[in-house]
Amino acid sequence: MIKTMVFIEFMKLRRQWLWAVLIIVPLVSCLLGYNNFFTYQDILVQIDDNEWIEAWTQASLFYGMIMLPILSGFYCSLSCRNENFGGGWKQMLVLPPSRVEIYTAKMIIILFLVLVTQLVLITEFIITGLLLGLQDSIPWFFLFKVLVLGFLAVCALVAIQLWMASQIKSFVTPIAINVALTLLAFIAAGAEWGNYYPWAQPTLAMSAPDEVGISSLLFFLSINLVIFSLATIIGVASFDKKDIN
Amino acid sequence: MCSNIIETVNLCKKYKTTYAVKDLNLQVKKGEIYGFLGPNGSGKTTSIKMLLGLIKATAGSVTLFGKQLESDRNHILKKVGALVESPSYYGHLTGYENLKIIQRMLNVSEKRIEEVLNIVRLTKAKNKLVKQYSLGMKQRLGIAIALLGKPELLILDEPTNGLDPAGIHEIRDLIKSLPETDGITILISSHLLSEIDQMATQVGIISEGNLIFQDSIEVLRNKSDSQIRVRVNDANKAKIILENKFDDSIQLDANSNLILNKTDDNHISLVNNMLVDSNLSVYRIEEIKSSLEDVFLNIIKGEYS
Ligand SMILES: Nc1ncnc2c1ncn2[C@@H]1O[C@H](COP(=O)(O)OP(=O)(O)O)[C@@H](O)[C@H]1O
Ligand SMILES: [Mg+2]
């Protein structure tokens, strides 16, 4: 049943220009990053530094700290907006699948979109870098690691964002709250408590080794998992109880 | 063992301090077309949402097909088709894609999509985006969705709301054609009795959250009382003569007809003789029955007073 429900969520994403968002948002992050990189190349690249990694510190700054948290929130809001707008909730919820299944399917499709976004980002990062003439060897393992870690880190955030989007009928309100909390990540990322702050976690997880990043990976991922589990349980439980008006 | 398809016991929904629905005891038998009537805001949608588990009841219980919804949700809802309030749809998808989504959720054959499209006559428009549909088409799509799973119980909440007379007629014909085909049970709500008059077999009337009438439509019809209308050449003179004689006030309608509340044969014959003896010309004497709509309104008014 879950497979069917995920397929259905996929169908609902048609004709929403999602592919454009998926291509453009990571690309903009890359371009802004490379722009910074070439402007401050002298300061950023020191002897023994790999230019790709230095360029990544700039790209991930825009992507991890701003674009990704806003984008994952947008995916959640879009997915729920499709239901709120035409009364989809009240149709779906009088059919056999349970509310838990419906919620889970939405979670899966959103996490899938985030994963695709990560893949697009890395691909675009490499292609733009090559086109801009970066010479050093591509740090494949490093890029793979930030892709996976970034994805794991954003899971907790998605759990919170889906909970919000499923409870608030308006499309804009959760997005606005999300943007405000994203801005707070600028402060959080530099502080120790940033490790616990879901909006700062993606950028921390995706940062290069020589930046202030995660203090202990295991600890970081455990915190992340706890937040993910709590937000999912609360999200499912409150959705299950919700009156559909 | 009762054969009620829908049964609620003291079902209540309270919002803040007021009850939207209070102690509702609905009983809908198998094969019935149950007209659920009440003015706007009387609690029809709230009741229907509780039947389907869209909102939680403050108190009371709902039994569908003899089972509690929570205990056997999957099994019960597979047999129910519902259109709650305004139709639900994904505007950025086509009519066909909308049905496809529901078909997958119900796990019925894909052929069924063409069948229901045909029933609601949307076959030609199936590849159009639903946001381009007219209200009537959206409403028909909603009915198609409700019919997709070949339901044994069909719940339609004001399916004709907001439609023009032609659209209302069309939906009504559509619904009337259903029960003969598969012997399904239908609950249909409306704020106008006239809309369900010709199809309902059973009627429940809700007012301010209370069910104030529940019985067959014949019982409702029998409640309509009759009056006698008399047309004469000089109504005012006739009125004075009759009022003096019977010591009873007599009304005139807008067309200067006399309206008599006592309708037994002897009384009418007496009245006729008096008028003729007074040299008045009696053109016609006819019985007028108050319409079912009037009965409906009177029942609701009685509740208000
Ligand atoms: N979510 C809600 N919060 C507060 N009051 C509500 C809510 N939904 C419905 N009501 C109230 O409950 C009453 C019944 O509404 P409803 O069931 O929609 O009536 P109907 O469908 O018969 O027009 C109305 O007075 C309405 O204002
Ligand atoms: Mg209503």
mmCIF file with all atom_site columns, N, CA and C in Angstrom, chain A residues 1 4-5 7-8 11-16 82-83 86-99 102 240-245, chain B residues 13 15 49 52-56 73-74 77-78 80 82 84-90 92-94 97 100-102 104-106 129 142 145:
data_model
loop_
_atom_site.group_PDB
_atom_site.id
_atom_site.type_symbol
_atom_site.label_atom_id
_atom_site.label_alt_id
_atom_site.label_comp_id
_atom_site.label_asym_id
_atom_site.label_entity_id
_atom_site.label_seq_id
_atom_site.pdbx_PDB_ins_code
_atom_site.Cartn_x
_atom_site.Cartn_y
_atom_site.Cartn_z
_atom_site.occupancy
_atom_site.B_iso_or_equiv
_atom_site.pdbx_formal_charge
_atom_site.auth_seq_id
_atom_site.auth_comp_id
_atom_site.auth_asym_id
_atom_site.auth_atom_id
_atom_site.pdbx_PDB_model_num
ATOM 1   N N  . MET A 1 1   ? 0.834   -1.213 0.000   1.00 0.00 ? 1   MET A N  1
ATOM 2   C CA . MET A 1 1   ? 0.000   0.000  0.000   1.00 0.00 ? 1   MET A CA 1
ATOM 3   C C  . MET A 1 1   ? 0.866   1.260  0.000   1.00 0.00 ? 1   MET A C  1
ATOM 4   N N  . THR A 1 4   ? 1.992   2.128  -3.438  1.00 0.00 ? 4   THR A N  1
ATOM 5   C CA . THR A 1 4   ? 0.940   2.799  -4.199  1.00 0.00 ? 4   THR A CA 1
ATOM 6   C C  . THR A 1 4   ? 0.829   4.258  -3.787  1.00 0.00 ? 4   THR A C  1
ATOM 7   N N  . MET A 1 5   ? 0.851   4.492  -2.485  1.00 0.00 ? 5   MET A N  1
ATOM 8   C CA . MET A 1 5   ? 0.686   5.853  -1.995  1.00 0.00 ? 5   MET A CA 1
ATOM 9   C C  . MET A 1 5   ? 1.825   6.758  -2.448  1.00 0.00 ? 5   MET A C  1
ATOM 10  N N  . PHE A 1 7   ? 3.581   6.318  -5.181  1.00 0.00 ? 7   PHE A N  1
ATOM 11  C CA . PHE A 1 7   ? 3.343   6.521  -6.611  1.00 0.00 ? 7   PHE A CA 1
ATOM 12  C C  . PHE A 1 7   ? 2.331   7.641  -6.835  1.00 0.00 ? 7   PHE A C  1
ATOM 13  N N  . ILE A 1 8   ? 1.268   7.629  -6.010  1.00 0.00 ? 8   ILE A N  1
ATOM 14  C CA . ILE A 1 8   ? 0.231   8.651  -6.135  1.00 0.00 ? 8   ILE A CA 1
ATOM 15  C C  . ILE A 1 8   ? 0.793   10.046 -5.841  1.00 0.00 ? 8   ILE A C  1
ATOM 16  N N  . MET A 1 11  ? 2.520   11.248 -8.789  1.00 0.00 ? 11  MET A N  1
ATOM 17  C CA . MET A 1 11  ? 1.596   11.733 -9.834  1.00 0.00 ? 11  MET A CA 1
ATOM 18  C C  . MET A 1 11  ? 1.155   13.169 -9.572  1.00 0.00 ? 11  MET A C  1
ATOM 19  N N  . LYS A 1 12  ? 0.960   13.472 -8.301  1.00 0.00 ? 12  LYS A N  1
ATOM 20  C CA . LYS A 1 12  ? 0.432   14.793 -7.957  1.00 0.00 ? 12  LYS A CA 1
ATOM 21  C C  . LYS A 1 12  ? 1.443   15.907 -8.209  1.00 0.00 ? 12  LYS A C  1
ATOM 22  N N  . LEU A 1 13  ? 2.709   15.531 -8.363  1.00 0.00 ? 13  LEU A N  1
ATOM 23  C CA . LEU A 1 13  ? 3.743   16.554 -8.551  1.00 0.00 ? 13  LEU A CA 1
ATOM 24  C C  . LEU A 1 13  ? 3.877   16.980 -10.006 1.00 0.00 ? 13  LEU A C  1
ATOM 25  N N  . ARG A 1 14  ? 3.074   16.359 -10.883 1.00 0.00 ? 14  ARG A N  1
ATOM 26  C CA . ARG A 1 14  ? 3.118   16.737 -12.293 1.00 0.00 ? 14  ARG A CA 1
ATOM 27  C C  . ARG A 1 14  ? 2.745   18.192 -12.507 1.00 0.00 ? 14  ARG A C  1
ATOM 28  N N  . ARG A 1 15  ? 3.294   18.742 -13.586 1.00 0.00 ? 15  ARG A N  1
ATOM 29  C CA . ARG A 1 15  ? 2.940   20.098 -14.040 1.00 0.00 ? 15  ARG A CA 1
ATOM 30  C C  . ARG A 1 15  ? 3.105   21.147 -12.957 1.00 0.00 ? 15  ARG A C  1
ATOM 31  N N  . GLN A 1 16  ? 4.091   20.993 -12.103 1.00 0.00 ? 16  GLN A N  1
ATOM 32  C CA . GLN A 1 16  ? 4.273   22.018 -11.078 1.00 0.00 ? 16  GLN A CA 1
ATOM 33  C C  . GLN A 1 16  ? 5.631   22.689 -11.219 1.00 0.00 ? 16  GLN A C  1
ATOM 34  N N  . ASN A 1 82  ? -1.196  21.067 -2.347  1.00 0.00 ? 82  ASN A N  1
ATOM 35  C CA . ASN A 1 82  ? -1.988  20.306 -3.312  1.00 0.00 ? 82  ASN A CA 1
ATOM 36  C C  . ASN A 1 82  ? -3.233  19.715 -2.677  1.00 0.00 ? 82  ASN A C  1
ATOM 37  N N  . GLU A 1 83  ? -3.166  19.398 -1.404  1.00 0.00 ? 83  GLU A N  1
ATOM 38  C CA . GLU A 1 83  ? -4.317  18.833 -0.694  1.00 0.00 ? 83  GLU A CA 1
ATOM 39  C C  . GLU A 1 83  ? -5.233  19.937 -0.187  1.00 0.00 ? 83  GLU A C  1
ATOM 40  N N  . GLY A 1 86  ? -7.590  22.081 -3.151  1.00 0.00 ? 86  GLY A N  1
ATOM 41  C CA . GLY A 1 86  ? -8.830  21.566 -3.750  1.00 0.00 ? 86  GLY A CA 1
ATOM 42  C C  . GLY A 1 86  ? -9.578  20.592 -2.863  1.00 0.00 ? 86  GLY A C  1
ATOM 43  N N  . GLY A 1 87  ? -9.285  20.621 -1.561  1.00 0.00 ? 87  GLY A N  1
ATOM 44  C CA . GLY A 1 87  ? -9.986  19.695 -0.669  1.00 0.00 ? 87  GLY A CA 1
ATOM 45  C C  . GLY A 1 87  ? -9.513  18.253 -0.764  1.00 0.00 ? 87  GLY A C  1
ATOM 46  N N  . GLY A 1 88  ? -8.263  18.074 -1.159  1.00 0.00 ? 88  GLY A N  1
ATOM 47  C CA . GLY A 1 88  ? -7.724  16.719 -1.317  1.00 0.00 ? 88  GLY A CA 1
ATOM 48  C C  . GLY A 1 88  ? -7.686  15.906 -0.036  1.00 0.00 ? 88  GLY A C  1
ATOM 49  N N  . TRP A 1 89  ? -7.414  16.588 1.083   1.00 0.00 ? 89  TRP A N  1
ATOM 50  C CA . TRP A 1 89  ? -7.377  15.861 2.369   1.00 0.00 ? 89  TRP A CA 1
ATOM 51  C C  . TRP A 1 89  ? -8.671  15.126 2.596   1.00 0.00 ? 89  TRP A C  1
ATOM 52  N N  . LYS A 1 90  ? -9.805  15.853 2.478   1.00 0.00 ? 90  LYS A N  1
ATOM 53  C CA . LYS A 1 90  ? -11.075 15.219 2.843   1.00 0.00 ? 90  LYS A CA 1
ATOM 54  C C  . LYS A 1 90  ? -11.456 14.121 1.862   1.00 0.00 ? 90  LYS A C  1
ATOM 55  N N  . GLN A 1 91  ? -10.909 14.179 0.644   1.00 0.00 ? 91  GLN A N  1
ATOM 56  C CA . GLN A 1 91  ? -11.149 13.077 -0.282  1.00 0.00 ? 91  GLN A CA 1
ATOM 57  C C  . GLN A 1 91  ? -10.298 11.861 0.089   1.00 0.00 ? 91  GLN A C  1
ATOM 58  N N  . MET A 1 92  ? -8.991  12.122 0.289   1.00 0.00 ? 92  MET A N  1
ATOM 59  C CA . MET A 1 92  ? -8.067  11.016 0.579   1.00 0.00 ? 92  MET A CA 1
ATOM 60  C C  . MET A 1 92  ? -8.420  10.311 1.874   1.00 0.00 ? 92  MET A C  1
ATOM 61  N N  . LEU A 1 93  ? -8.844  11.095 2.866   1.00 0.00 ? 93  LEU A N  1
ATOM 62  C CA . LEU A 1 93  ? -9.034  10.529 4.197   1.00 0.00 ? 93  LEU A CA 1
ATOM 63  C C  . LEU A 1 93  ? -10.352 9.789  4.369   1.00 0.00 ? 93  LEU A C  1
ATOM 64  N N  . VAL A 1 94  ? -11.197 9.774  3.320   1.00 0.00 ? 94  VAL A N  1
ATOM 65  C CA . VAL A 1 94  ? -12.383 8.921  3.412   1.00 0.00 ? 94  VAL A CA 1
ATOM 66  C C  . VAL A 1 94  ? -12.183 7.657  2.568   1.00 0.00 ? 94  VAL A C  1
ATOM 67  N N  . LEU A 1 95  ? -10.946 7.436  2.143   1.00 0.00 ? 95  LEU A N  1
ATOM 68  C CA . LEU A 1 95  ? -10.612 6.221  1.399   1.00 0.00 ? 95  LEU A CA 1
ATOM 69  C C  . LEU A 1 95  ? -9.862  5.264  2.335   1.00 0.00 ? 95  LEU A C  1
ATOM 70  N N  . PRO A 1 96  ? -9.743  4.010  1.924   1.00 0.00 ? 96  PRO A N  1
ATOM 71  C CA . PRO A 1 96  ? -9.175  3.013  2.851   1.00 0.00 ? 96  PRO A CA 1
ATOM 72  C C  . PRO A 1 96  ? -7.790  3.308  3.457   1.00 0.00 ? 96  PRO A C  1
ATOM 73  N N  . PRO A 1 97  ? -6.819  3.868  2.719   1.00 0.00 ? 97  PRO A N  1
ATOM 74  C CA . PRO A 1 97  ? -5.507  4.031  3.355   1.00 0.00 ? 97  PRO A CA 1
ATOM 75  C C  . PRO A 1 97  ? -5.572  4.855  4.639   1.00 0.00 ? 97  PRO A C  1
ATOM 76  N N  . SER A 1 98  ? -4.771  4.453  5.621   1.00 0.00 ? 98  SER A N  1
ATOM 77  C CA . SER A 1 98  ? -4.828  5.141  6.906   1.00 0.00 ? 98  SER A CA 1
ATOM 78  C C  . SER A 1 98  ? -4.061  6.463  6.847   1.00 0.00 ? 98  SER A C  1
ATOM 79  N N  . ARG A 1 99  ? -4.322  7.294  7.833   1.00 0.00 ? 99  ARG A N  1
ATOM 80  C CA . ARG A 1 99  ? -3.636  8.587  7.877   1.00 0.00 ? 99  ARG A CA 1
ATOM 81  C C  . ARG A 1 99  ? -2.138  8.399  8.037   1.00 0.00 ? 99  ARG A C  1
ATOM 82  N N  . ILE A 1 102 ? -0.697  7.712  4.664   1.00 0.00 ? 102 ILE A N  1
ATOM 83  C CA . ILE A 1 102 ? -0.696  8.906  3.827   1.00 0.00 ? 102 ILE A CA 1
ATOM 84  C C  . ILE A 1 102 ? 0.441   9.838  4.226   1.00 0.00 ? 102 ILE A C  1
ATOM 85  N N  . ASP A 1 240 ? -2.933  12.410 12.741  1.00 0.00 ? 240 ASP A N  1
ATOM 86  C CA . ASP A 1 240 ? -3.917  11.356 12.961  1.00 0.00 ? 240 ASP A CA 1
ATOM 87  C C  . ASP A 1 240 ? -5.119  11.876 13.746  1.00 0.00 ? 240 ASP A C  1
ATOM 88  N N  . LYS A 1 241 ? -4.874  12.826 14.637  1.00 0.00 ? 241 LYS A N  1
ATOM 89  C CA . LYS A 1 241 ? -5.941  13.367 15.488  1.00 0.00 ? 241 LYS A CA 1
ATOM 90  C C  . LYS A 1 241 ? -6.686  14.529 14.840  1.00 0.00 ? 241 LYS A C  1
ATOM 91  N N  . LYS A 1 242 ? -6.090  15.096 13.803  1.00 0.00 ? 242 LYS A N  1
ATOM 92  C CA . LYS A 1 242 ? -6.565  16.367 13.268  1.00 0.00 ? 242 LYS A CA 1
ATOM 93  C C  . LYS A 1 242 ? -7.988  16.291 12.722  1.00 0.00 ? 242 LYS A C  1
ATOM 94  N N  . ASP A 1 243 ? -8.788  17.326 13.004  1.00 0.00 ? 243 ASP A N  1
ATOM 95  C CA . ASP A 1 243 ? -10.095 17.470 12.361  1.00 0.00 ? 243 ASP A CA 1
ATOM 96  C C  . ASP A 1 243 ? -9.889  18.085 10.981  1.00 0.00 ? 243 ASP A C  1
ATOM 97  N N  . ILE A 1 244 ? -10.493 17.475 9.980   1.00 0.00 ? 244 ILE A N  1
ATOM 98  C CA . ILE A 1 244 ? -10.362 17.999 8.626   1.00 0.00 ? 244 ILE A CA 1
ATOM 99  C C  . ILE A 1 244 ? -11.538 18.924 8.344   1.00 0.00 ? 244 ILE A C  1
ATOM 100 N N  . ASN A 1 245 ? -11.298 20.233 8.395   1.00 0.00 ? 245 ASN A N  1
ATOM 101 C CA . ASN A 1 245 ? -12.387 21.194 8.196   1.00 0.00 ? 245 ASN A CA 1
ATOM 102 C C  . ASN A 1 245 ? -12.375 21.818 6.816   1.00 0.00 ? 245 ASN A C  1
ATOM 103 N N  . LYS B 2 13  ? -21.055 16.948 18.400  1.00 0.00 ? 13  LYS B N  1
ATOM 104 C CA . LYS B 2 13  ? -19.826 17.679 18.100  1.00 0.00 ? 13  LYS B CA 1
ATOM 105 C C  . LYS B 2 13  ? -19.959 19.071 18.697  1.00 0.00 ? 13  LYS B C  1
ATOM 106 N N  . TYR B 2 15  ? -18.160 22.735 19.328  1.00 0.00 ? 15  TYR B N  1
ATOM 107 C CA . TYR B 2 15  ? -17.101 23.688 19.016  1.00 0.00 ? 15  TYR B CA 1
ATOM 108 C C  . TYR B 2 15  ? -17.104 24.755 20.099  1.00 0.00 ? 15  TYR B C  1
ATOM 109 N N  . LYS B 2 49  ? -19.193 14.461 8.260   1.00 0.00 ? 49  LYS B N  1
ATOM 110 C CA . LYS B 2 49  ? -17.750 14.335 8.522   1.00 0.00 ? 49  LYS B CA 1
ATOM 111 C C  . LYS B 2 49  ? -17.472 13.392 9.688   1.00 0.00 ? 49  LYS B C  1
ATOM 112 N N  . LEU B 2 52  ? -17.773 9.764  8.566   1.00 0.00 ? 52  LEU B N  1
ATOM 113 C CA . LEU B 2 52  ? -16.651 9.289  7.757   1.00 0.00 ? 52  LEU B CA 1
ATOM 114 C C  . LEU B 2 52  ? -15.313 9.372  8.477   1.00 0.00 ? 52  LEU B C  1
ATOM 115 N N  . GLY B 2 53  ? -15.336 9.846  9.705   1.00 0.00 ? 53  GLY B N  1
ATOM 116 C CA . GLY B 2 53  ? -14.091 9.927  10.467  1.00 0.00 ? 53  GLY B CA 1
ATOM 117 C C  . GLY B 2 53  ? -13.200 11.095 10.090  1.00 0.00 ? 53  GLY B C  1
ATOM 118 N N  . LEU B 2 54  ? -13.748 12.091 9.382   1.00 0.00 ? 54  LEU B N  1
ATOM 119 C CA . LEU B 2 54  ? -12.934 13.253 9.041   1.00 0.00 ? 54  LEU B CA 1
ATOM 120 C C  . LEU B 2 54  ? -12.737 14.146 10.256  1.00 0.00 ? 54  LEU B C  1
ATOM 121 N N  . ILE B 2 55  ? -13.755 14.199 11.119  1.00 0.00 ? 55  ILE B N  1
ATOM 122 C CA . ILE B 2 55  ? -13.608 14.906 12.385  1.00 0.00 ? 55  ILE B CA 1
ATOM 123 C C  . ILE B 2 55  ? -14.019 13.963 13.510  1.00 0.00 ? 55  ILE B C  1
ATOM 124 N N  . LYS B 2 56  ? -13.431 14.205 14.664  1.00 0.00 ? 56  LYS B N  1
ATOM 125 C CA . LYS B 2 56  ? -13.710 13.328 15.804  1.00 0.00 ? 56  LYS B CA 1
ATOM 126 C C  . LYS B 2 56  ? -14.953 13.813 16.538  1.00 0.00 ? 56  LYS B C  1
ATOM 127 N N  . ARG B 2 73  ? -11.722 0.159  9.671   1.00 0.00 ? 73  ARG B N  1
ATOM 128 C CA . ARG B 2 73  ? -11.692 1.276  8.766   1.00 0.00 ? 73  ARG B CA 1
ATOM 129 C C  . ARG B 2 73  ? -11.495 0.886  7.304   1.00 0.00 ? 73  ARG B C  1
ATOM 130 N N  . ASN B 2 74  ? -10.462 0.129  7.063   1.00 0.00 ? 74  ASN B N  1
ATOM 131 C CA . ASN B 2 74  ? -10.100 -0.248 5.703   1.00 0.00 ? 74  ASN B CA 1
ATOM 132 C C  . ASN B 2 74  ? -11.254 -0.964 5.001   1.00 0.00 ? 74  ASN B C  1
ATOM 133 N N  . LEU B 2 77  ? -14.456 1.487  4.612   1.00 0.00 ? 77  LEU B N  1
ATOM 134 C CA . LEU B 2 77  ? -14.334 2.599  3.673   1.00 0.00 ? 77  LEU B CA 1
ATOM 135 C C  . LEU B 2 77  ? -14.202 2.138  2.218   1.00 0.00 ? 77  LEU B C  1
ATOM 136 N N  . LYS B 2 78  ? -13.813 0.899  2.027   1.00 0.00 ? 78  LYS B N  1
ATOM 137 C CA . LYS B 2 78  ? -13.773 0.353  0.677   1.00 0.00 ? 78  LYS B CA 1
ATOM 138 C C  . LYS B 2 78  ? -15.181 0.268  0.077   1.00 0.00 ? 78  LYS B C  1
ATOM 139 N N  . VAL B 2 80  ? -17.624 2.468  0.796   1.00 0.00 ? 80  VAL B N  1
ATOM 140 C CA . VAL B 2 80  ? -18.283 3.762  0.889   1.00 0.00 ? 80  VAL B CA 1
ATOM 141 C C  . VAL B 2 80  ? -17.752 4.709  -0.187  1.00 0.00 ? 80  VAL B C  1
ATOM 142 N N  . ALA B 2 82  ? -17.957 8.820  -1.171  1.00 0.00 ? 82  ALA B N  1
ATOM 143 C CA . ALA B 2 82  ? -18.417 10.042 -0.514  1.00 0.00 ? 82  ALA B CA 1
ATOM 144 C C  . ALA B 2 82  ? -18.021 11.298 -1.276  1.00 0.00 ? 82  ALA B C  1
ATOM 145 N N  . VAL B 2 84  ? -18.008 15.096 0.061   1.00 0.00 ? 84  VAL B N  1
ATOM 146 C CA . VAL B 2 84  ? -18.257 15.919 1.245   1.00 0.00 ? 84  VAL B CA 1
ATOM 147 C C  . VAL B 2 84  ? -18.086 17.395 0.908   1.00 0.00 ? 84  VAL B C  1
ATOM 148 N N  . GLU B 2 85  ? -19.141 18.153 1.137   1.00 0.00 ? 85  GLU B N  1
ATOM 149 C CA . GLU B 2 85  ? -19.152 19.590 0.866   1.00 0.00 ? 85  GLU B CA 1
ATOM 150 C C  . GLU B 2 85  ? -18.763 19.854 -0.579  1.00 0.00 ? 85  GLU B C  1
ATOM 151 N N  . SER B 2 86  ? -17.960 20.875 -0.832  1.00 0.00 ? 86  SER B N  1
ATOM 152 C CA . SER B 2 86  ? -17.559 21.168 -2.209  1.00 0.00 ? 86  SER B CA 1
ATOM 153 C C  . SER B 2 86  ? -16.709 20.013 -2.730  1.00 0.00 ? 86  SER B C  1
ATOM 154 N N  . PRO B 2 87  ? -16.749 19.761 -4.048  1.00 0.00 ? 87  PRO B N  1
ATOM 155 C CA . PRO B 2 87  ? -15.987 18.621 -4.565  1.00 0.00 ? 87  PRO B CA 1
ATOM 156 C C  . PRO B 2 87  ? -14.481 18.793 -4.365  1.00 0.00 ? 87  PRO B C  1
ATOM 157 N N  . SER B 2 88  ? -13.798 17.662 -4.203  1.00 0.00 ? 88  SER B N  1
ATOM 158 C CA . SER B 2 88  ? -12.355 17.677 -3.996  1.00 0.00 ? 88  SER B CA 1
ATOM 159 C C  . SER B 2 88  ? -11.658 17.292 -5.290  1.00 0.00 ? 88  SER B C  1
ATOM 160 N N  . TYR B 2 89  ? -10.589 17.996 -5.609  1.00 0.00 ? 89  TYR B N  1
ATOM 161 C CA . TYR B 2 89  ? -9.907  17.701 -6.866  1.00 0.00 ? 89  TYR B CA 1
ATOM 162 C C  . TYR B 2 89  ? -8.500  18.293 -6.844  1.00 0.00 ? 89  TYR B C  1
ATOM 163 N N  . TYR B 2 90  ? -7.663  17.797 -7.741  1.00 0.00 ? 90  TYR B N  1
ATOM 164 C CA . TYR B 2 90  ? -6.360  18.405 -7.967  1.00 0.00 ? 90  TYR B CA 1
ATOM 165 C C  . TYR B 2 90  ? -6.458  19.183 -9.269  1.00 0.00 ? 90  TYR B C  1
ATOM 166 N N  . HIS B 2 92  ? -4.466  20.948 -11.003 1.00 0.00 ? 92  HIS B N  1
ATOM 167 C CA . HIS B 2 92  ? -3.386  20.920 -11.997 1.00 0.00 ? 92  HIS B CA 1
ATOM 168 C C  . HIS B 2 92  ? -3.283  19.569 -12.700 1.00 0.00 ? 92  HIS B C  1
ATOM 169 N N  . LEU B 2 93  ? -4.221  18.660 -12.351 1.00 0.00 ? 93  LEU B N  1
ATOM 170 C CA . LEU B 2 93  ? -4.245  17.370 -13.035 1.00 0.00 ? 93  LEU B CA 1
ATOM 171 C C  . LEU B 2 93  ? -5.525  17.282 -13.882 1.00 0.00 ? 93  LEU B C  1
ATOM 172 N N  . THR B 2 94  ? -5.523  16.364 -14.841 1.00 0.00 ? 94  THR B N  1
ATOM 173 C CA . THR B 2 94  ? -6.716  16.193 -15.670 1.00 0.00 ? 94  THR B CA 1
ATOM 174 C C  . THR B 2 94  ? -7.764  15.395 -14.894 1.00 0.00 ? 94  THR B C  1
ATOM 175 N N  . GLU B 2 97  ? -6.594  11.870 -14.647 1.00 0.00 ? 97  GLU B N  1
ATOM 176 C CA . GLU B 2 97  ? -5.531  11.676 -13.646 1.00 0.00 ? 97  GLU B CA 1
ATOM 177 C C  . GLU B 2 97  ? -6.095  11.715 -12.226 1.00 0.00 ? 97  GLU B C  1
ATOM 178 N N  . LYS B 2 100 ? -7.603  8.456  -11.673 1.00 0.00 ? 100 LYS B N  1
ATOM 179 C CA . LYS B 2 100 ? -6.547  7.452  -11.619 1.00 0.00 ? 100 LYS B CA 1
ATOM 180 C C  . LYS B 2 100 ? -5.978  7.363  -10.188 1.00 0.00 ? 100 LYS B C  1
ATOM 181 N N  . ILE B 2 101 ? -5.803  8.520  -9.564  1.00 0.00 ? 101 ILE B N  1
ATOM 182 C CA . ILE B 2 101 ? -5.286  8.562  -8.191  1.00 0.00 ? 101 ILE B CA 1
ATOM 183 C C  . ILE B 2 101 ? -6.213  7.803  -7.245  1.00 0.00 ? 101 ILE B C  1
ATOM 184 N N  . ILE B 2 102 ? -7.508  8.063  -7.375  1.00 0.00 ? 102 ILE B N  1
ATOM 185 C CA . ILE B 2 102 ? -8.471  7.399  -6.494  1.00 0.00 ? 102 ILE B CA 1
ATOM 186 C C  . ILE B 2 102 ? -8.543  5.906  -6.820  1.00 0.00 ? 102 ILE B C  1
ATOM 187 N N  . ARG B 2 104 ? -6.204  4.008  -7.872  1.00 0.00 ? 104 ARG B N  1
ATOM 188 C CA . ARG B 2 104 ? -5.072  3.313  -7.258  1.00 0.00 ? 104 ARG B CA 1
ATOM 189 C C  . ARG B 2 104 ? -5.284  3.130  -5.754  1.00 0.00 ? 104 ARG B C  1
ATOM 190 N N  . MET B 2 105 ? -5.845  4.164  -5.121  1.00 0.00 ? 105 MET B N  1
ATOM 191 C CA . MET B 2 105 ? -6.050  4.064  -3.676  1.00 0.00 ? 105 MET B CA 1
ATOM 192 C C  . MET B 2 105 ? -7.100  3.018  -3.325  1.00 0.00 ? 105 MET B C  1
ATOM 193 N N  . LEU B 2 106 ? -8.094  2.865  -4.207  1.00 0.00 ? 106 LEU B N  1
ATOM 194 C CA . LEU B 2 106 ? -9.146  1.884  -3.946  1.00 0.00 ? 106 LEU B CA 1
ATOM 195 C C  . LEU B 2 106 ? -8.772  0.505  -4.445  1.00 0.00 ? 106 LEU B C  1
ATOM 196 N N  . LEU B 2 129 ? -7.555  19.859 -17.873 1.00 0.00 ? 129 LEU B N  1
ATOM 197 C CA . LEU B 2 129 ? -7.193  20.105 -16.478 1.00 0.00 ? 129 LEU B CA 1
ATOM 198 C C  . LEU B 2 129 ? -8.462  20.454 -15.692 1.00 0.00 ? 129 LEU B C  1
ATOM 199 N N  . GLY B 2 142 ? -16.697 14.845 -8.869  1.00 0.00 ? 142 GLY B N  1
ATOM 200 C CA . GLY B 2 142 ? -16.796 14.410 -7.472  1.00 0.00 ? 142 GLY B CA 1
ATOM 201 C C  . GLY B 2 142 ? -17.699 13.189 -7.340  1.00 0.00 ? 142 GLY B C  1
ATOM 202 N N  . ILE B 2 145 ? -15.887 10.181 -8.695  1.00 0.00 ? 145 ILE B N  1
ATOM 203 C CA . ILE B 2 145 ? -14.928 9.694  -7.695  1.00 0.00 ? 145 ILE B CA 1
ATOM 204 C C  . ILE B 2 145 ? -15.649 8.852  -6.641  1.00 0.00 ? 145 ILE B C  1
#
